[in-house]
CSV table of C-alpha atoms in Angstrom, one decimal:
chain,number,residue,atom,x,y,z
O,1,UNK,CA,76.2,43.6,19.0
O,2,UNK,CA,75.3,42.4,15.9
O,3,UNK,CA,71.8,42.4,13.8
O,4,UNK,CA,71.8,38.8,13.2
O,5,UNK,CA,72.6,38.0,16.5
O,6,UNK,CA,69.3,39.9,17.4
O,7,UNK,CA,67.4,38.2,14.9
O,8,UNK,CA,68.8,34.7,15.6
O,9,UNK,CA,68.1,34.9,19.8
O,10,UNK,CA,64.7,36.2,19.1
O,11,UNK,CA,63.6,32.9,16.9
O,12,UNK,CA,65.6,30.9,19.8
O,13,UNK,CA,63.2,32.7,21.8
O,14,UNK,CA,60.4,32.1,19.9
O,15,UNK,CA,61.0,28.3,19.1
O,16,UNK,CA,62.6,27.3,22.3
O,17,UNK,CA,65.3,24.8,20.7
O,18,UNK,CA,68.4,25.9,18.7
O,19,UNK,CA,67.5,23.2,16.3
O,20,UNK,CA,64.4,24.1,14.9
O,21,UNK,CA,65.2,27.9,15.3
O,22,UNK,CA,68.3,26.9,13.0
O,23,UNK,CA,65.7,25.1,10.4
O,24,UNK,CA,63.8,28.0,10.2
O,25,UNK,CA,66.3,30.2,10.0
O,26,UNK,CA,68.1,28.0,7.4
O,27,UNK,CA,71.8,28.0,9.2
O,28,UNK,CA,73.8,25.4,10.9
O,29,UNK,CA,72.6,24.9,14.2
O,30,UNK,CA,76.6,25.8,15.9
O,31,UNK,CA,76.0,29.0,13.8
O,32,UNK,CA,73.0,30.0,16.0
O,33,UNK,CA,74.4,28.7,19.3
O,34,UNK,CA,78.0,30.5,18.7
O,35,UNK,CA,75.7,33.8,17.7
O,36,UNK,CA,73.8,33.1,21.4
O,37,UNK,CA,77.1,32.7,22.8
O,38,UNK,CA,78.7,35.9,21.9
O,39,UNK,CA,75.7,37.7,22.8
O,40,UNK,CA,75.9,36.5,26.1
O,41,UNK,CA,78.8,37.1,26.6
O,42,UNK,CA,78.9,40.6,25.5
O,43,UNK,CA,75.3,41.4,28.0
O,44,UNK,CA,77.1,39.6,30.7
O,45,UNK,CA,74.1,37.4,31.4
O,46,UNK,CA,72.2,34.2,30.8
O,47,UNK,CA,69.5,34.7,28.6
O,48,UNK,CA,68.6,30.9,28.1
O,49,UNK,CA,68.7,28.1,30.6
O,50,UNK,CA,67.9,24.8,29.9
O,51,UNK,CA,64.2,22.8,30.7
O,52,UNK,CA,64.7,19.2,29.6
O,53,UNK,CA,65.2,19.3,25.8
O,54,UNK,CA,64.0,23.1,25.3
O,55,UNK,CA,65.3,26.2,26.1
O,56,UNK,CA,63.8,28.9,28.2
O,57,UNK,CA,64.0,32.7,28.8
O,58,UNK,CA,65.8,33.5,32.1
O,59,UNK,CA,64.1,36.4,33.3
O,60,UNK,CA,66.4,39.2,32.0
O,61,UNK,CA,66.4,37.2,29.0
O,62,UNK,CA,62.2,37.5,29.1
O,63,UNK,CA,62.7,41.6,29.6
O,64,UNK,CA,65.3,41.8,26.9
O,65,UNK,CA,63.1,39.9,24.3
O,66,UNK,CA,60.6,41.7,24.2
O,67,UNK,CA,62.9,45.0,23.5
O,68,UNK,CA,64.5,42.7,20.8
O,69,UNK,CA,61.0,42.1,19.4
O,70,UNK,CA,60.4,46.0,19.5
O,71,UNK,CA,63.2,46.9,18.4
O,72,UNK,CA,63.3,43.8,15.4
O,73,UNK,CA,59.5,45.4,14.5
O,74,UNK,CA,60.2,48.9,14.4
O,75,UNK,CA,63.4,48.5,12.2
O,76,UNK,CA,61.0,46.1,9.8
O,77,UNK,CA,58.4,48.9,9.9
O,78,UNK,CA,60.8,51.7,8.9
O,79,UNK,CA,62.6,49.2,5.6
O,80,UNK,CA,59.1,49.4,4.8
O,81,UNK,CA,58.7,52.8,4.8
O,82,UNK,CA,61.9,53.3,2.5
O,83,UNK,CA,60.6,50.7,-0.1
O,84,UNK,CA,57.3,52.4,0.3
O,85,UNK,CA,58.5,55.8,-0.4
O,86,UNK,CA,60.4,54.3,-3.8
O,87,UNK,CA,57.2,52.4,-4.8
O,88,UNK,CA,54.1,53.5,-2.9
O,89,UNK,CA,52.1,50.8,-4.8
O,90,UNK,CA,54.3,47.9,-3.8
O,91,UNK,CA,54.0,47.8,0.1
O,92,UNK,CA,53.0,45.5,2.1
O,93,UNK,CA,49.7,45.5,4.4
O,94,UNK,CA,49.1,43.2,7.4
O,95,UNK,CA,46.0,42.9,8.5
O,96,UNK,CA,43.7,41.2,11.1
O,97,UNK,CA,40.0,40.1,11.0
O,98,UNK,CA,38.2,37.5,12.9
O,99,UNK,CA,36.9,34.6,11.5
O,100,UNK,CA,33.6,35.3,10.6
O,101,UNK,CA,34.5,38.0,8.1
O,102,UNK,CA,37.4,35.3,6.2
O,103,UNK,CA,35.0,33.5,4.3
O,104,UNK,CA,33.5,36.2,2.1
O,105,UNK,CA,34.5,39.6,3.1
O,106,UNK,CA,37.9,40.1,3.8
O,107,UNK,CA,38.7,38.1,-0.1
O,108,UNK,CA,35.5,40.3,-1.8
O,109,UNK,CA,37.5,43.4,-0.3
O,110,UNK,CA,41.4,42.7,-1.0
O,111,UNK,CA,40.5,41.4,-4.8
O,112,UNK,CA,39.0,44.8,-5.8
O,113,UNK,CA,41.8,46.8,-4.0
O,114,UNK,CA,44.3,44.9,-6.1
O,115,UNK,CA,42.7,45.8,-9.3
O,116,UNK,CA,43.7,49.3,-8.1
O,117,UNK,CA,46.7,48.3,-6.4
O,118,UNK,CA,48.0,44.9,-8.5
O,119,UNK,CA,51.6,44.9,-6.4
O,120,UNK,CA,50.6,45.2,-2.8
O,121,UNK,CA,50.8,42.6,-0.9
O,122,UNK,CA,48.9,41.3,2.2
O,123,UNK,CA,50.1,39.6,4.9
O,124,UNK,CA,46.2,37.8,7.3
O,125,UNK,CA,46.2,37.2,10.7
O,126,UNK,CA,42.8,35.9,12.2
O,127,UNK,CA,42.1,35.9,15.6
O,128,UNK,CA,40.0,36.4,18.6
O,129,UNK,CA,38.9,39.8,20.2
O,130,UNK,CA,41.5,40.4,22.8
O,131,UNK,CA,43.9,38.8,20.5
O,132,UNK,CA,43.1,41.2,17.7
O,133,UNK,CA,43.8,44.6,19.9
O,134,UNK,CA,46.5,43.0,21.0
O,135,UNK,CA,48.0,42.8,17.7
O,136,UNK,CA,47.1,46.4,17.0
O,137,UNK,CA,49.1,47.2,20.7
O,138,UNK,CA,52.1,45.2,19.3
O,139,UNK,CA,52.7,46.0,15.8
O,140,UNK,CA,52.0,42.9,14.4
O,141,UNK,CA,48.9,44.1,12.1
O,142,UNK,CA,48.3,47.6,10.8
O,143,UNK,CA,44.6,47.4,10.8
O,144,UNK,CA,42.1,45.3,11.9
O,145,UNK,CA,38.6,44.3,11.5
O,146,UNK,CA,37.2,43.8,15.1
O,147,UNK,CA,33.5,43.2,16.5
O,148,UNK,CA,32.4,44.9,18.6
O,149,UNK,CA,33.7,48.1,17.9
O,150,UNK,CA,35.8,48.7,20.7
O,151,UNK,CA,33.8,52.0,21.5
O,152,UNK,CA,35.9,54.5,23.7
O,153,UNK,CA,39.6,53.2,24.2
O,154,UNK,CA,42.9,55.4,24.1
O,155,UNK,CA,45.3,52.5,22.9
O,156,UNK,CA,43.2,52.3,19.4
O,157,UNK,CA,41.2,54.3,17.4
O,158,UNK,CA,38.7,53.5,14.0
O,159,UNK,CA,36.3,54.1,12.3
O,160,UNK,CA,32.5,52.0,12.7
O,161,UNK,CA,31.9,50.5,9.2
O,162,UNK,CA,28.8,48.5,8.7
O,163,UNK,CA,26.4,47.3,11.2
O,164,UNK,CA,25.4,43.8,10.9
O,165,UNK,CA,22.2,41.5,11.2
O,166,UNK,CA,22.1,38.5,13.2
O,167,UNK,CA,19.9,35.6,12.0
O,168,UNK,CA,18.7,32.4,13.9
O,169,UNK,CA,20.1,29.2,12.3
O,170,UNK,CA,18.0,26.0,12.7
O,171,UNK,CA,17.9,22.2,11.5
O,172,UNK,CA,16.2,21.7,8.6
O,173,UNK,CA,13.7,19.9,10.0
O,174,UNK,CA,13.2,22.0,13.0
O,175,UNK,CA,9.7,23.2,13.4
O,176,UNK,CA,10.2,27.3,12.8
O,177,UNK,CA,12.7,26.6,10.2
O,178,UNK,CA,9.4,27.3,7.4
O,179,UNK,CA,8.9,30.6,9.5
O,180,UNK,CA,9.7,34.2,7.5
O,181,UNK,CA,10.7,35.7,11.5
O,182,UNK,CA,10.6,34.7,14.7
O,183,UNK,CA,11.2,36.2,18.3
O,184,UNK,CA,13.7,35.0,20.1
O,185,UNK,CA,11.9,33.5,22.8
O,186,UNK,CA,10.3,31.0,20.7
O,187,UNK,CA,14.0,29.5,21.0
O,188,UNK,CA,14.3,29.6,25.0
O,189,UNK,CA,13.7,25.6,24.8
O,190,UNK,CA,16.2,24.9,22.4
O,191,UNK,CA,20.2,23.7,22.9
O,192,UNK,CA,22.2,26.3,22.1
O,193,UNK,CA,25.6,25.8,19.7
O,194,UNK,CA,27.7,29.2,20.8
O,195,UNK,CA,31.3,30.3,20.2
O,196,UNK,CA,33.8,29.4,22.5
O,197,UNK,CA,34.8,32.0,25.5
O,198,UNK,CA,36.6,34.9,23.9
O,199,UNK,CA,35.2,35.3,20.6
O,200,UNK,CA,33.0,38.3,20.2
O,201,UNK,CA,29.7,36.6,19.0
O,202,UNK,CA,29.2,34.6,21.9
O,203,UNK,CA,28.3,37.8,24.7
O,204,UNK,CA,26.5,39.2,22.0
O,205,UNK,CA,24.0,36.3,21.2
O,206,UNK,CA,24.5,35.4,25.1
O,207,UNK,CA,23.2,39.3,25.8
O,208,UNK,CA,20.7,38.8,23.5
O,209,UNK,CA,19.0,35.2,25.0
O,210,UNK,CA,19.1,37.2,28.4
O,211,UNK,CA,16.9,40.1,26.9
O,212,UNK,CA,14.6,38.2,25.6
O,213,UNK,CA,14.1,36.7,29.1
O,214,UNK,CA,16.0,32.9,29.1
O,215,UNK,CA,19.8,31.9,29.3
O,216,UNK,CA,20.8,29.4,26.5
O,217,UNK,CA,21.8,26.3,27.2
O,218,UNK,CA,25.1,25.7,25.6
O,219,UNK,CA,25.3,22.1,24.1
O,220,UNK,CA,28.2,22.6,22.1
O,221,UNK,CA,31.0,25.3,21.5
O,222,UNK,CA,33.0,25.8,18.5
O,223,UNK,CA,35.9,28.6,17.4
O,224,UNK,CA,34.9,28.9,13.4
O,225,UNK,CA,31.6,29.9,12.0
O,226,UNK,CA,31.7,26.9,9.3
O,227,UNK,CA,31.9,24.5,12.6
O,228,UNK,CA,28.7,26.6,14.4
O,229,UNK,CA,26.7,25.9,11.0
O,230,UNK,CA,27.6,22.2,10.7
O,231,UNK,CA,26.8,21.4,13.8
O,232,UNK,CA,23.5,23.2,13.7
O,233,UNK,CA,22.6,22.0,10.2
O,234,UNK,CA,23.4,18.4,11.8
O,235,UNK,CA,20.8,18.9,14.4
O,236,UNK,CA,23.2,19.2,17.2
O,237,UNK,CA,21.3,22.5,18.3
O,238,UNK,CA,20.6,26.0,17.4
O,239,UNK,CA,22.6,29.5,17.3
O,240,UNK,CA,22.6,33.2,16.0
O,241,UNK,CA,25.1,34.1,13.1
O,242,UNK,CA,25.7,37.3,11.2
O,243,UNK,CA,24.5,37.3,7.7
O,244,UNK,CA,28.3,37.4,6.4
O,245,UNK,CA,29.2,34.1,7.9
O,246,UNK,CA,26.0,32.5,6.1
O,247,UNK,CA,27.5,32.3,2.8
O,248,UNK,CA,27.1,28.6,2.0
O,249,UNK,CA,30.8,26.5,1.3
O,250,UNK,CA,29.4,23.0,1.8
O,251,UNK,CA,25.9,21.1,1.0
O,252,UNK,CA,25.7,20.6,4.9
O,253,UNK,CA,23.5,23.8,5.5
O,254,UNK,CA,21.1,25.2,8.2
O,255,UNK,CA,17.7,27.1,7.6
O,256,UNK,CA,18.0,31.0,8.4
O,257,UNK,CA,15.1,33.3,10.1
O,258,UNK,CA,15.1,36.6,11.1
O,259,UNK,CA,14.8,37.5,14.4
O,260,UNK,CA,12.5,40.5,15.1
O,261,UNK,CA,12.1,40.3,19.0
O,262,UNK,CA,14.9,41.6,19.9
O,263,UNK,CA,16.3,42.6,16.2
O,264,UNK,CA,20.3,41.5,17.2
O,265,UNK,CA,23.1,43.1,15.5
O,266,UNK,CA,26.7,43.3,15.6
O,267,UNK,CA,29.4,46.6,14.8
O,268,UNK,CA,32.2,46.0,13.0
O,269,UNK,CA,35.1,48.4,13.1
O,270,UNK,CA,38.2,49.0,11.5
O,271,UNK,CA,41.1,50.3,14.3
O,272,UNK,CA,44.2,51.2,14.4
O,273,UNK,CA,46.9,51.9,16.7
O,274,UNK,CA,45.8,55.6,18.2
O,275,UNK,CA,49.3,56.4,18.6
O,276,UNK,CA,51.6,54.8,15.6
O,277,UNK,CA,51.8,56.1,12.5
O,278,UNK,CA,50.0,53.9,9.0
O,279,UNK,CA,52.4,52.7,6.5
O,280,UNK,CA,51.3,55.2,3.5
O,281,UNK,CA,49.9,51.5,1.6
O,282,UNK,CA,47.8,51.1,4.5
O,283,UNK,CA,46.8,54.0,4.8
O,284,UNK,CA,45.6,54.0,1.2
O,285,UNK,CA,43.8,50.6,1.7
O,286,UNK,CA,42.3,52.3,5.1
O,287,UNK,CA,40.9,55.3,2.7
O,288,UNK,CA,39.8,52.6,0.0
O,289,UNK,CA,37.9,50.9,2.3
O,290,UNK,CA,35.8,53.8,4.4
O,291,UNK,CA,34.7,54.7,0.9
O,292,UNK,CA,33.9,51.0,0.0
O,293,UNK,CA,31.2,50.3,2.8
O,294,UNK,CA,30.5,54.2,2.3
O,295,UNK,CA,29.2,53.4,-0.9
O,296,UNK,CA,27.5,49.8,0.1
């Protein structure tokens, strides 16, 4: 059993089609499909069968991809290591954030660690809340920003580092959009424009609504922060973000109030898988950034 053959059935795997896993993989396609072949032939099984013009996992080909994948990681994860230990300042360092901290923290962040650290490189993956542990569970990122911190869980492991405000976005022309604060209530009326199910800020400003006594009503649902302002600065409704995602990127913009009644706020942690082992560049950028929002 051969390396490539590994690599090749895992992007067969991942693609579905021998085509457009030999595209990506820049080979002939009767390269991948004679690799498959052998493969096969040496486990003694099927690992693909055919579903109209794509290929799908038989189920032992299902349990052995995702040893492959393991396995495939694991090996990436230790050339790392090498090229780490011969250059600690050129690694590599994958890391996950959701959306709301892309815009202004995540790029604020990597640009000062590369004045320290000019030859690392980063590899971003944004994503949802469940998506995000996951991630950390796999392998796939070394660190992640997640919100909320995920509190007591044995599979990961952090560090809490900045608490956040939420602020009530309006119209323009709404009627409090003048005011300095509000309370929450004073929005019980109002159409609410929310994150879609699974992203962290929705049970959070959801909670929130219900302590100060209403449930929103949810006229609209969006995944990306610049897509909950735009619709609110358009008048479509109204919605709670964290200061960090109120950075403005277009001329399209929503008033902001504080909300004193309830005062909402959001954790966000940096984790970790609580049993794997930090690349040494990550764990440098890990140490670099508890003393960052130490110091902030």
């Amino acid at each position: 059993m051969e390396l490539r053959q590994l690599q090749y059935f895992l992007k067969v795997a991942q693609k579905e089609h021998v085509t457009r896993a030999a595209e990506e993989l820049h080979v002939a396609q009767s390269a991948v499909s004679r690799q498959i072949h052998q493969l096969e032939q040496e486990l003694g099984v099927d690992l693909f069968m055919q579903k109209g013009r794509n290929l799908q996992l038989t189920p032992v080909g299902q349990l052995f991809c995702k040893r492959v994948d393991s396995l495939l990681k694991e090996l990436d994860r230790s050339v790392a290591e090498v090229h780490e230990f011969l250059d600690p300042e050129r690694g590599e360092i994958r890391i996950g954030f959701p959306h709301s901290l892309g815009t202004h923290l995540i790029p604020t962040i990597v640009a000062e660690f590369r004045q320290h650290y000019p030859h690392v490189k980063f590899r971003f993956k944004q994503g949802t809340y469940p998506s995000l542990i996951k991630d950390v569970l796999s392998g796939e990122v070394d660190l992640a920003f997640i919100s909320p911190f995920p509190g007591s869980d044995e599979q990961v492991t952090g560090d809490v580092v900045m608490t956040e405000e939420l602020f009530a976005i309006l119209p323009q022309n709404h009627p409090l959009a003048g005011e300095t604060v509000i309370r929450l209530e004073q929005l019980k009326d109002e159409k609410f424009v929310l994150f879609s199910q699974g992203y962290s800020l929705r049970p959070i400003v959801w909670q929130a609504c219900m302590q100060a006594g209403f449930q929103p009503q949810i006229a609209f649902e969006g995944g990306e922060t610049d897509t909950i302002r735009g619709l609110v600065a358009a008048g479509m409704g109204v919605s709670l973000l964290p200061e960090m995602a109120l950075f403005q990127t277009n001329p399209l913009q929503p008033a902001q109030v504080r909300i004193v009644e309830p005062a909402v706020t959001r954790t966000v942690g940096l984790i970790h898988r609580t049993d794997g082992k930090l690349p040494l560049v990550a764990r440098s950028f890990r140490t670099f950034l508890l003393t960052y929002f130490r110091v902030k």
